[in-house]
Amino acid sequence: MPTDTTSPGAVPGARALAHPDREEIRLADVLHALADPMRLRIVCTLAAAEGELNCADIELPVSKSTCTHHFRVLREHGVIQQFYRGTAKMNRLRTADLEELFPGLIDDVLRAADLQERRLGER
């Protein structure tokens, strides 16, 4: 059952967003979430930041409503955690959860995305 989570540093009483419990995260769902180029870009940006970022800190060449959709898919599939800090919606990778469930997956995906970017001159 999905849980509502808040993060350390989040404002007490801030509205919580539903996230799947670690045990509910499935490989097919994670791979589906990572298959979209915009969502992969979000994950790469969060990984490079090595922490949390506001949604507005991640520039995507799509509309705001499409950005919201991509962040929601990543959250609902267990790839990122989102929480409110004041009025800002903050994001971070669920690195520990994903590493425990699928050892090496995120590192391999990030490495492959970097190789593709260099090969194709993307971004």
Coordinates of N, CA and C in Angstrom, one line a residue:
M1 N 0.8 -1.2 0.0 CA 0.0 0.0 0.0 C 0.9 1.2 0.0
P2 N 0.6 2.2 -0.9 CA 1.4 3.4 -0.9 C 1.3 4.2 0.4
T3 N 2.4 4.8 0.7 CA 2.4 5.6 2.0 C 2.6 7.0 1.7
D4 N 2.1 7.9 2.6 CA 2.3 9.3 2.5 C 3.6 9.5 3.2
T5 N 4.6 10.2 2.6 CA 5.8 10.4 3.2 C 6.2 11.9 3.2
T6 N 6.9 12.2 4.2 CA 7.5 13.6 4.3 C 9.0 13.3 4.5
S7 N 9.7 14.3 4.4 CA 11.2 14.2 4.4 C 11.7 14.9 5.6
P8 N 12.9 14.5 6.1 CA 13.5 15.3 7.1 C 13.8 16.7 6.5
G9 N 13.5 17.7 7.3 CA 13.7 19.1 6.8 C 12.4 19.6 6.2
A10 N 11.4 18.7 5.9 CA 10.2 19.2 5.4 C 9.4 19.9 6.5
V11 N 8.6 20.9 6.2 CA 7.9 21.6 7.2 C 6.8 20.7 7.8
P12 N 6.8 20.7 9.2 CA 5.8 19.8 9.8 C 4.4 20.3 9.4
G13 N 3.6 19.3 9.2 CA 2.2 19.6 8.8 C 2.1 19.9 7.3
A14 N 3.2 19.8 6.5 CA 3.1 20.1 5.1 C 2.3 18.9 4.5
R15 N 1.7 19.2 3.4 CA 0.9 18.1 2.8 C 1.9 17.0 2.2
A16 N 1.5 15.8 2.4 CA 2.3 14.7 2.0 C 1.9 14.1 0.7
L17 N 2.8 13.5 -0.1 CA 2.5 12.9 -1.3 C 2.6 11.4 -1.2
A18 N 1.8 10.6 -1.9 CA 1.8 9.2 -1.9 C 3.0 8.6 -2.6
H19 N 3.7 7.7 -2.0 CA 4.8 7.0 -2.6 C 4.6 5.5 -2.4
P20 N 5.1 4.7 -3.3 CA 5.0 3.2 -3.0 C 6.0 2.8 -2.0
D21 N 5.6 1.9 -1.1 CA 6.5 1.3 -0.2 C 7.6 0.6 -0.9
R22 N 8.8 0.5 -0.3 CA 9.9 -0.2 -1.0 C 9.5 -1.5 -1.6
E23 N 8.8 -2.3 -0.8 CA 8.4 -3.7 -1.2 C 7.5 -3.7 -2.4
E24 N 6.8 -2.6 -2.7 CA 5.9 -2.5 -3.8 C 6.5 -2.1 -5.1
I25 N 7.8 -1.6 -5.0 CA 8.4 -1.2 -6.3 C 8.8 -2.4 -7.1
R26 N 8.4 -2.3 -8.4 CA 8.6 -3.4 -9.3 C 9.6 -3.0 -10.4
L27 N 10.4 -3.9 -10.9 CA 11.4 -3.6 -11.9 C 10.8 -3.1 -13.2
A28 N 9.7 -3.7 -13.6 CA 9.0 -3.2 -14.8 C 8.5 -1.8 -14.7
D29 N 8.1 -1.4 -13.5 CA 7.6 0.0 -13.3 C 8.8 0.9 -13.4
V30 N 9.9 0.6 -12.8 CA 11.1 1.5 -12.8 C 11.6 1.6 -14.2
L31 N 11.7 0.5 -14.9 CA 12.1 0.6 -16.3 C 11.2 1.4 -17.2
H32 N 9.9 1.2 -17.0 CA 8.9 2.1 -17.7 C 9.2 3.6 -17.4
A33 N 9.3 3.9 -16.2 CA 9.5 5.3 -15.8 C 10.8 5.8 -16.4
L34 N 11.9 5.0 -16.5 CA 13.2 5.5 -17.0 C 13.2 5.5 -18.5
A35 N 12.2 4.9 -19.2 CA 12.2 4.7 -20.6 C 12.0 6.0 -21.4
D36 N 11.3 7.0 -20.7 CA 11.0 8.3 -21.3 C 12.2 9.2 -21.3
P37 N 12.6 9.8 -22.4 CA 13.8 10.7 -22.4 C 13.7 11.9 -21.3
M38 N 12.5 12.4 -21.2 CA 12.3 13.6 -20.2 C 12.5 13.0 -18.8
R39 N 11.9 11.9 -18.5 CA 12.1 11.3 -17.1 C 13.5 10.9 -16.9
L40 N 14.2 10.4 -17.9 CA 15.6 10.0 -17.7 C 16.4 11.2 -17.5
R41 N 16.1 12.3 -18.1 CA 16.8 13.6 -17.9 C 16.6 14.1 -16.5
I42 N 15.4 13.9 -15.9 CA 15.1 14.3 -14.5 C 16.0 13.5 -13.6
V43 N 16.0 12.2 -13.8 CA 16.8 11.3 -13.0 C 18.3 11.6 -13.1
C44 N 18.8 11.9 -14.3 CA 20.2 12.2 -14.4 C 20.6 13.5 -13.7
T45 N 19.7 14.5 -13.8 CA 19.9 15.8 -13.1 C 19.9 15.6 -11.6
L46 N 18.9 14.8 -11.1 CA 18.9 14.6 -9.7 C 20.1 13.9 -9.2
A47 N 20.6 12.9 -10.0 CA 21.8 12.1 -9.6 C 23.0 13.0 -9.6
A48 N 23.1 13.9 -10.6 CA 24.3 14.8 -10.6 C 24.2 15.8 -9.5
A49 N 23.0 16.2 -9.0 CA 22.9 17.1 -7.9 C 23.3 16.5 -6.6
E50 N 23.3 15.2 -6.5 CA 23.6 14.5 -5.3 C 22.8 15.0 -4.1
G51 N 21.6 15.3 -4.3 CA 20.7 15.7 -3.2 C 19.3 16.0 -3.7
E52 N 18.7 17.0 -3.2 CA 17.4 17.3 -3.6 C 17.3 18.6 -4.4
L53 N 16.4 18.6 -5.3 CA 16.1 19.8 -6.2 C 14.7 20.1 -6.2
N54 N 14.4 21.4 -6.4 CA 13.0 21.9 -6.6 C 12.7 21.5 -8.0
C55 N 11.4 21.2 -8.3 CA 11.0 20.9 -9.7 C 11.4 22.0 -10.6
A56 N 11.3 23.3 -10.2 CA 11.7 24.4 -11.1 C 13.2 24.4 -11.4
D57 N 14.0 23.8 -10.6 CA 15.4 23.7 -10.9 C 15.8 22.8 -12.0
I58 N 14.9 22.0 -12.5 CA 15.1 21.0 -13.5 C 14.4 21.5 -14.8
E59 N 15.2 22.0 -15.7 CA 14.6 22.6 -16.9 C 14.3 21.5 -18.0
L60 N 13.1 21.4 -18.4 CA 12.7 20.5 -19.5 C 12.0 21.3 -20.6
P61 N 12.2 20.8 -21.8 CA 11.6 21.6 -23.0 C 10.2 21.1 -23.2
V62 N 9.4 21.1 -22.2 CA 8.0 20.7 -22.3 C 7.2 21.6 -21.4
S63 N 5.9 21.6 -21.5 CA 5.0 22.4 -20.7 C 5.0 22.1 -19.3
K64 N 4.6 23.0 -18.4 CA 4.6 22.8 -17.0 C 3.7 21.5 -16.6
S65 N 2.6 21.4 -17.3 CA 1.7 20.3 -17.0 C 2.3 18.9 -17.4
T66 N 3.1 18.9 -18.5 CA 3.8 17.7 -18.9 C 5.0 17.4 -17.9
C67 N 5.6 18.5 -17.4 CA 6.6 18.3 -16.4 C 6.0 17.6 -15.1
T68 N 4.9 18.1 -14.7 CA 4.2 17.6 -13.6 C 3.9 16.1 -13.8
H69 N 3.4 15.8 -15.0 CA 3.1 14.4 -15.3 C 4.4 13.5 -15.1
H70 N 5.5 14.0 -15.7 CA 6.8 13.2 -15.6 C 7.2 13.0 -14.2
F71 N 7.2 14.0 -13.4 CA 7.5 13.9 -12.0 C 6.6 12.9 -11.2
R72 N 5.3 13.0 -11.5 CA 4.3 12.1 -10.9 C 4.6 10.6 -11.3
V73 N 4.9 10.3 -12.5 CA 5.2 9.0 -13.0 C 6.5 8.5 -12.2
L74 N 7.5 9.3 -12.1 CA 8.7 8.8 -11.4 C 8.4 8.6 -9.9
R75 N 7.6 9.4 -9.3 CA 7.2 9.2 -7.9 C 6.4 8.0 -7.7
E76 N 5.3 7.8 -8.5 CA 4.4 6.7 -8.4 C 5.1 5.3 -8.7
H77 N 6.2 5.4 -9.5 CA 6.9 4.1 -9.8 C 8.1 3.9 -8.9
G78 N 8.2 4.7 -7.9 CA 9.2 4.5 -6.9 C 10.6 5.0 -7.2
V79 N 10.8 5.8 -8.2 CA 12.1 6.2 -8.6 C 12.6 7.5 -7.8
I80 N 11.6 8.4 -7.6 CA 12.0 9.6 -6.8 C 11.1 9.7 -5.6
Q81 N 11.5 10.5 -4.7 CA 10.7 10.9 -3.5 C 10.4 12.4 -3.7
Q82 N 9.2 12.8 -3.5 CA 8.8 14.2 -3.5 C 8.2 14.6 -2.2
F83 N 8.5 15.8 -1.8 CA 8.0 16.4 -0.6 C 8.0 17.9 -0.7
Y84 N 7.1 18.5 0.1 CA 7.0 19.9 0.1 C 7.9 20.5 1.2
R85 N 8.6 21.6 0.8 CA 9.3 22.4 1.7 C 8.8 23.8 1.5
G86 N 7.9 24.2 2.4 CA 7.1 25.5 2.1 C 6.2 25.2 0.9
T87 N 6.3 26.1 -0.1 CA 5.5 25.9 -1.3 C 6.3 25.2 -2.4
A88 N 7.6 24.9 -2.1 CA 8.4 24.2 -3.2 C 8.2 22.7 -3.1
K89 N 8.0 22.1 -4.2 CA 8.0 20.6 -4.2 C 9.4 20.2 -4.5
M90 N 10.0 19.5 -3.6 CA 11.4 19.0 -3.7 C 11.4 17.6 -4.2
N91 N 12.5 17.2 -4.8 CA 12.7 15.9 -5.4 C 14.0 15.3 -5.1
R92 N 14.1 14.0 -4.9 CA 15.4 13.3 -4.7 C 15.2 11.9 -5.2
L93 N 16.3 11.3 -5.7 CA 16.2 9.9 -6.1 C 16.0 9.0 -4.9
R94 N 15.4 7.9 -5.0 CA 15.3 6.9 -4.0 C 16.4 5.9 -4.1
T95 N 17.6 6.5 -4.1 CA 18.8 5.7 -4.4 C 19.0 4.5 -3.5
A96 N 18.8 4.6 -2.2 CA 19.0 3.5 -1.3 C 18.0 2.4 -1.5
D97 N 16.7 2.8 -1.7 CA 15.7 1.8 -2.0 C 15.9 1.1 -3.3
L98 N 16.3 1.8 -4.4 CA 16.5 1.2 -5.7 C 17.7 0.3 -5.6
E99 N 18.8 0.7 -4.9 CA 20.0 -0.1 -4.8 C 19.8 -1.4 -4.1
E100 N 19.0 -1.3 -3.1 CA 18.7 -2.5 -2.3 C 17.8 -3.5 -3.1
L101 N 16.9 -3.0 -3.9 CA 16.0 -3.8 -4.7 C 16.6 -4.3 -6.0
F102 N 17.4 -3.4 -6.6 CA 18.0 -3.7 -7.9 C 19.4 -3.3 -8.0
P103 N 20.3 -4.0 -7.3 CA 21.7 -3.5 -7.2 C 22.4 -3.2 -8.5
G104 N 22.9 -2.0 -8.6 CA 23.6 -1.5 -9.7 C 22.8 -0.9 -10.8
L105 N 21.5 -1.1 -10.8 CA 20.6 -0.6 -11.9 C 20.7 0.8 -12.1
I106 N 20.5 1.7 -11.1 CA 20.6 3.1 -11.4 C 22.0 3.6 -11.8
D107 N 23.0 3.1 -11.2 CA 24.4 3.4 -11.7 C 24.6 3.0 -13.1
D108 N 24.1 1.8 -13.5 CA 24.3 1.4 -14.9 C 23.4 2.3 -15.9
V109 N 22.2 2.6 -15.5 CA 21.4 3.5 -16.3 C 22.0 4.9 -16.5
L110 N 22.5 5.4 -15.4 CA 23.2 6.7 -15.5 C 24.4 6.7 -16.3
R111 N 25.2 5.6 -16.2 CA 26.4 5.5 -17.0 C 26.0 5.3 -18.5
A112 N 25.0 4.5 -18.8 CA 24.5 4.4 -20.2 C 24.0 5.7 -20.8
A113 N 23.3 6.4 -20.0 CA 22.7 7.7 -20.4 C 23.9 8.7 -20.7
D114 N 24.9 8.7 -19.9 CA 26.1 9.5 -20.2 C 26.8 9.1 -21.5
L115 N 27.0 7.8 -21.7 CA 27.6 7.3 -22.9 C 26.8 7.7 -24.1
Q116 N 25.5 7.6 -24.0 CA 24.6 7.9 -25.1 C 24.7 9.4 -25.4
E117 N 24.7 10.2 -24.4 CA 24.8 11.7 -24.5 C 26.0 12.1 -25.3
R118 N 27.1 11.5 -24.9 CA 28.4 11.8 -25.5 C 28.5 11.3 -26.9
R119 N 27.9 10.1 -27.2 CA 27.9 9.5 -28.5 C 27.0 10.3 -29.5
L120 N 25.9 10.7 -29.0 CA 24.9 11.4 -29.9 C 25.0 12.9 -29.8
G121 N 25.7 13.4 -28.8 CA 25.8 14.9 -28.6 C 24.4 15.5 -28.2
E122 N 23.7 14.7 -27.4 CA 22.4 15.2 -26.9 C 22.6 16.1 -25.7
R123 N 21.5 16.9 -25.5 CA 21.3 17.9 -24.4 C 22.1 19.0 -24.7

